[in-house]
mmCIF file of C-alpha atoms in Angstrom:
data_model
loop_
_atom_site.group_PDB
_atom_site.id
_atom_site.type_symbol
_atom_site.label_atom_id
_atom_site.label_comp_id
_atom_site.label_asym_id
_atom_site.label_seq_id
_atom_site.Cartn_x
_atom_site.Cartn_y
_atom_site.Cartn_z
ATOM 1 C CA UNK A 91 -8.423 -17.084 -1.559
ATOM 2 C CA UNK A 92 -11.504 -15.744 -0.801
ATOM 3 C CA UNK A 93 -14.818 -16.372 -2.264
ATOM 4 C CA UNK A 94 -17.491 -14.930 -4.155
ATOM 5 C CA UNK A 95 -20.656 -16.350 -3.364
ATOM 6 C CA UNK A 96 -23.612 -14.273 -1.360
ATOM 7 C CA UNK A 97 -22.600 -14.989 2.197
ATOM 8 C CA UNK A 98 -19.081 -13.516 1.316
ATOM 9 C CA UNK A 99 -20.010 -10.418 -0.198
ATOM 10 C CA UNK A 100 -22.400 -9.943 3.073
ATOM 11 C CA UNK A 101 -19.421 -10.958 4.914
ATOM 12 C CA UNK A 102 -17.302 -8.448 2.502
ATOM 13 C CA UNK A 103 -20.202 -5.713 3.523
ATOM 14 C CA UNK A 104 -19.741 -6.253 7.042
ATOM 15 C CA UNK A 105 -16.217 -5.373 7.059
ATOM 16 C CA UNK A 106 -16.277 -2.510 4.561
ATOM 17 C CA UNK A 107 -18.994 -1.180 7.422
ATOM 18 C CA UNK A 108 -16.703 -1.422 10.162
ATOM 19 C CA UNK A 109 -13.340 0.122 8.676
ATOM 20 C CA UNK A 110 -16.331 3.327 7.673
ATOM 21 C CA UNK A 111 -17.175 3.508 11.047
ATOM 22 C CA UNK A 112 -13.576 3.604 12.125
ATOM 23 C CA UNK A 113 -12.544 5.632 9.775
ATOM 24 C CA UNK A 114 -15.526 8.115 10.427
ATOM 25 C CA UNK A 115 -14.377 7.996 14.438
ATOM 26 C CA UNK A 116 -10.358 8.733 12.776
ATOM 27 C CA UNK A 117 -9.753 4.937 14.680
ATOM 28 C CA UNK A 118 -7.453 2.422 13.202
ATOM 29 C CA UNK A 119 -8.657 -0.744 11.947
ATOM 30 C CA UNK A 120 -6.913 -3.380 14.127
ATOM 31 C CA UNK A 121 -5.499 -6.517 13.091
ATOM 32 C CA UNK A 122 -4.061 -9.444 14.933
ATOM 33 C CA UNK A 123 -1.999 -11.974 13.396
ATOM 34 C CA UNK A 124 -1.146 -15.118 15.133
ATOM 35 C CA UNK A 125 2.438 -17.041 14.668
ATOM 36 C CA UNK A 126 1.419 -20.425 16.239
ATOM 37 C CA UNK A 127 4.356 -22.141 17.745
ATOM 38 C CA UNK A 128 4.357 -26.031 17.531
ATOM 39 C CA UNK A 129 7.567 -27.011 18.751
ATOM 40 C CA UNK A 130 9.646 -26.155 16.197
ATOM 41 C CA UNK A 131 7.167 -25.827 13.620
ATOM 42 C CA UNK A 132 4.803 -23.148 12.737
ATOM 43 C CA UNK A 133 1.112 -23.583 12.466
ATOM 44 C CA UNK A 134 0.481 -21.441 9.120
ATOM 45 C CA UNK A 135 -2.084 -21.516 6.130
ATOM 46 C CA UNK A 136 -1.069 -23.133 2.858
ATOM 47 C CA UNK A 137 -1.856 -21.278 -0.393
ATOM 48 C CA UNK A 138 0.371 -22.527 -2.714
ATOM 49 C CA UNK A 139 3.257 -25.268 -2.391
ATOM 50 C CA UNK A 140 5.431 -21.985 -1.778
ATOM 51 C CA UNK A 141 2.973 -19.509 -0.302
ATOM 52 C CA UNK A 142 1.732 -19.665 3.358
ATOM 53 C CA UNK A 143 0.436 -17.265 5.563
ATOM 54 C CA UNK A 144 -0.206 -16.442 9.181
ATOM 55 C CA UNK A 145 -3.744 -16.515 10.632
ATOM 56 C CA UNK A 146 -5.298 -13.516 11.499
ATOM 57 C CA UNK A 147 -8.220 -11.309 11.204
ATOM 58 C CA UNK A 148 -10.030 -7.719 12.482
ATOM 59 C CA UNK A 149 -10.009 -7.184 16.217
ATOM 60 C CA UNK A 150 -13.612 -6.891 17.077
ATOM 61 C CA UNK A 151 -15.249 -4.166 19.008
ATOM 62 C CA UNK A 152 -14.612 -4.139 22.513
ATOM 63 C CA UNK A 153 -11.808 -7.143 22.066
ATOM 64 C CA UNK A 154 -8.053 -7.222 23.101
ATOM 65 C CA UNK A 155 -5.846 -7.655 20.570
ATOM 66 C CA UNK A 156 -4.613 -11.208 22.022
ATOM 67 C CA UNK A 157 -8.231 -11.918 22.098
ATOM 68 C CA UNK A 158 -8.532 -11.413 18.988
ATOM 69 C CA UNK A 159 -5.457 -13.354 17.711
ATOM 70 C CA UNK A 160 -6.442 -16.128 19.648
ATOM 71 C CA UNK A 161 -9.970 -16.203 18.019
ATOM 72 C CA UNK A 162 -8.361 -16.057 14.386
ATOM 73 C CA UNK A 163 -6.269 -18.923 15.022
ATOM 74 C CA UNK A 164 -8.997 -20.969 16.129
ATOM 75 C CA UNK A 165 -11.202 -19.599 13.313
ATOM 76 C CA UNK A 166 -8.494 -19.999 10.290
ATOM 77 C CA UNK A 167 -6.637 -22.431 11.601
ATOM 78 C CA UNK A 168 -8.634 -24.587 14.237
ATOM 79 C CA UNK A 169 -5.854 -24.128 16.645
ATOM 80 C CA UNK A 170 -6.425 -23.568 20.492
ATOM 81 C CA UNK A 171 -3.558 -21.468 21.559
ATOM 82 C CA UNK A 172 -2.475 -18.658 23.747
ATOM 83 C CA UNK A 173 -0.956 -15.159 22.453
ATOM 84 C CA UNK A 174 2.474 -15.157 24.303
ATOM 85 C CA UNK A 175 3.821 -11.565 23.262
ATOM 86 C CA UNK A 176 3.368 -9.237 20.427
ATOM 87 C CA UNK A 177 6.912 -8.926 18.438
ATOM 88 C CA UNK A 178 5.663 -6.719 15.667
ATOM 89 C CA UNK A 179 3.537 -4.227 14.509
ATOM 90 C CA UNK A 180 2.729 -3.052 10.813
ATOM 91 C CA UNK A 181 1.077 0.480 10.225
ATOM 92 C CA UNK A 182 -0.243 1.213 6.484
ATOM 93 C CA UNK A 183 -2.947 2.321 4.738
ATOM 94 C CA UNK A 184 -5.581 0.956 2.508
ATOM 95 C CA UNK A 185 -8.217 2.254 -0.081
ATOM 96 C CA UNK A 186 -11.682 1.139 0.671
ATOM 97 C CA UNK A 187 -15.172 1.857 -0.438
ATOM 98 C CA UNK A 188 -18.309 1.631 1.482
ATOM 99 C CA UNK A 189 -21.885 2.422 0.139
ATOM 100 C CA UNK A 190 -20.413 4.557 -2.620
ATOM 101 C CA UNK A 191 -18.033 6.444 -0.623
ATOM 102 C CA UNK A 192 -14.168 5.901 -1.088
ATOM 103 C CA UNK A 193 -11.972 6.377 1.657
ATOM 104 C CA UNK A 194 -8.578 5.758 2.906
ATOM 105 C CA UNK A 195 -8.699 3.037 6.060
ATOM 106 C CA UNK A 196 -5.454 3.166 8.619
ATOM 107 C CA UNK A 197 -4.528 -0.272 9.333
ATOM 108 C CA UNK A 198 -2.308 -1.516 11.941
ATOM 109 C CA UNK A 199 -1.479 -5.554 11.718
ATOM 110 C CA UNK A 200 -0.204 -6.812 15.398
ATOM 111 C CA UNK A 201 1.769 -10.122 15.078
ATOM 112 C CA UNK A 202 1.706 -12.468 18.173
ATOM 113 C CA UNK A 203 4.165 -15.506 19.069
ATOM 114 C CA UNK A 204 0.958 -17.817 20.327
ATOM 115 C CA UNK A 205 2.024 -21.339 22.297
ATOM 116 C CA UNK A 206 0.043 -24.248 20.467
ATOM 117 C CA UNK A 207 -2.545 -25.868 23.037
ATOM 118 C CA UNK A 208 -4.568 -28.290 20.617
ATOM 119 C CA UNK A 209 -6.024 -28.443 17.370
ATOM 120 C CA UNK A 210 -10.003 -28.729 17.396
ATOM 121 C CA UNK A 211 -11.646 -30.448 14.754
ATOM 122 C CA UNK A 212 -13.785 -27.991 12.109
ATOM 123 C CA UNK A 213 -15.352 -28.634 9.342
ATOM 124 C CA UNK A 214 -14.219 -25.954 7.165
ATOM 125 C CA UNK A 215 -11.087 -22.971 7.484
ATOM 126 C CA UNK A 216 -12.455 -19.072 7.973
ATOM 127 C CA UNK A 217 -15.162 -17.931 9.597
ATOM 128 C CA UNK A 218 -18.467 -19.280 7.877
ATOM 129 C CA UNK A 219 -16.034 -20.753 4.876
ATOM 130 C CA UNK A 220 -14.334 -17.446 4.175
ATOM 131 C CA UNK A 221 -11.692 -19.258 2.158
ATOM 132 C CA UNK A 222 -11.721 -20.998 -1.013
ATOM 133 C CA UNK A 223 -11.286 -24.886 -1.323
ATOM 134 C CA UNK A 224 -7.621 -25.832 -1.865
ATOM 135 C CA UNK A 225 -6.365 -23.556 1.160
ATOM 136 C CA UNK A 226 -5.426 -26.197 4.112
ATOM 137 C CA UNK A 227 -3.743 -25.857 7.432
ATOM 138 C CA UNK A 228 -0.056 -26.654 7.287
ATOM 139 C CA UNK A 229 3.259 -27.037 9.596
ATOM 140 C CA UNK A 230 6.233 -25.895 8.535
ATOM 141 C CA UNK A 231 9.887 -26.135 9.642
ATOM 142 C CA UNK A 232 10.783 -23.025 11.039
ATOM 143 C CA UNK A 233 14.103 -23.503 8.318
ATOM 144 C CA UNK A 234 11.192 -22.931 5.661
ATOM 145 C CA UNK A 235 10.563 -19.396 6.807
ATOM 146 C CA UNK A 236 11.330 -17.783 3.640
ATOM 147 C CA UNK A 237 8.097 -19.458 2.656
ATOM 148 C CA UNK A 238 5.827 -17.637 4.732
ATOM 149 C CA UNK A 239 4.748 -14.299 2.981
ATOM 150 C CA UNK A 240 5.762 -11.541 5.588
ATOM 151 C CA UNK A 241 8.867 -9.466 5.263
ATOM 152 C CA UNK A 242 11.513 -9.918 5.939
ATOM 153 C CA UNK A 243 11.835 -8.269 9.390
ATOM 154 C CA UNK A 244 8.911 -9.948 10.293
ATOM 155 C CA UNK A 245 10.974 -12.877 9.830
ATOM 156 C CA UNK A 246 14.065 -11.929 11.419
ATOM 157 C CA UNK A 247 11.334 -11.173 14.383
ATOM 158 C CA UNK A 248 10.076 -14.614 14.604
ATOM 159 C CA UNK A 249 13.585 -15.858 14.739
ATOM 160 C CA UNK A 250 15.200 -13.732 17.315
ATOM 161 C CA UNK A 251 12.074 -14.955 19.392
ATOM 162 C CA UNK A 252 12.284 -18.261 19.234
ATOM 163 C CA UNK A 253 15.957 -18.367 20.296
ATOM 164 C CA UNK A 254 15.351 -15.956 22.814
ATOM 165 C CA UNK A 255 12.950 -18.743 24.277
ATOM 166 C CA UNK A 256 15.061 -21.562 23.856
ATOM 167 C CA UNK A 257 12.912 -22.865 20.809
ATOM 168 C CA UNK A 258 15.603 -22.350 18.447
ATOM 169 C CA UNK A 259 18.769 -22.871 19.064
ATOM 170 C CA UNK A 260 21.318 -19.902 18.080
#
C-alpha cells in the first residue's frame, strides 16, 4: 500500500516524469520483478494474510534489468541476492498522466528466479518508506503459491523452474 504523504507524491512525480520521457522517446517502461529463492521458500511481501507479492520496481536509466531486480529486492525486501535467469516477461499498457498531459505508458514487467544470499537489516520496506505500515517481509512455502498475486502462468513458471533446478522435486 502506498502512501500519501509529501515525499510520496514527489516520489509519485518522479516516476510519472520518467514513464513521459519514455513514452515521449516511444521506449518501454521497464520493470524487474524478483522471485527470491530461499530454499524452498519464497522471499515475498505480505499484504494481507492471503495476498503477497513479488519485489520489484522501474529499471533505472542506464541499469540492466538483473541490476535492477537485484536492487528492488534489497530495497523492498532487504534481501541480498543474485538474479539467476529471467522466466517471464509481461507486456501491457497503462494510463498515466504527467503535468496535465494523459498518455498511454508501455510497460514490460521481467520476472527473475534470484538465489537468496542474506538478508540485511533496514529500518523500513521501499525505497524512502514507499509502503504503508502493516506490509512486512514474509516466506512462504512454495505449496502456498496460489497466494502470491501473479497469474497463473507466472506460477506454473516458477514451478517448472524450481524442479528444473532440483529445488522442487517433480
Amino acid at each position: 500500500m502506498p502512501r500519501k504523504d509529501e515525499e510520496y507524491k514527489n516520489y509519485i512525480n518522479e516516476k510519472a516524469k520518467f514513464a513521459y520521457d519514455l513514452f515521449q522517446r516511444g521506449e518501454s517502461f521497464k520493470k524487474a520483478r524478483a522471485i527470491v529463492v530461499k530454499g524452498d521458500k519464497l522471499v515475498v511481501l505480505k499484504y494481507s494474510e492471503n495476498e503477497y507479492l513479488t519485489a520489484g520496481g522501474g529499471v533505472d536509466e542506464g541499469e540492466t534489468l538483473e541490476e535492477a531486480v537485484e536492487r528492488e529486492a534489497l530495497e523492498e525486501l532487504g534481501v541480498k541476492c543474485k538474479a539467476r535467469k529471467e522466466i517471464y516477461a509481461e507486456y501491457y499498457q497503462a494510463p498515466c498522466s504527467y503535468n496535465g498531459v494523459d498518455f498511454i505508458s508501455k510497460r514490460e514487467a521481467h520476472f527473475f528466479i534470484c538465489d537468496f544470499v542474506s538478508y540485511v537489516q533496514k529500518d523500513k520496506l521501499g525505497l524512502d518508506g514507499e509502503f504503508e505500515d502493516g506490509i512486512e517481509v514474509s516466506e512462504i512455502e512454495l505449496c502456498d503459491i496460489d497466494k502470491l498475486k501473479a497469474t497463473q502462468e507466472l506460477k506454473d513458471k516458477i514451478l517448472e523452474n524450481l524442479k528444473q533446478s532440483g529445488i522442487l522435486l517433480a
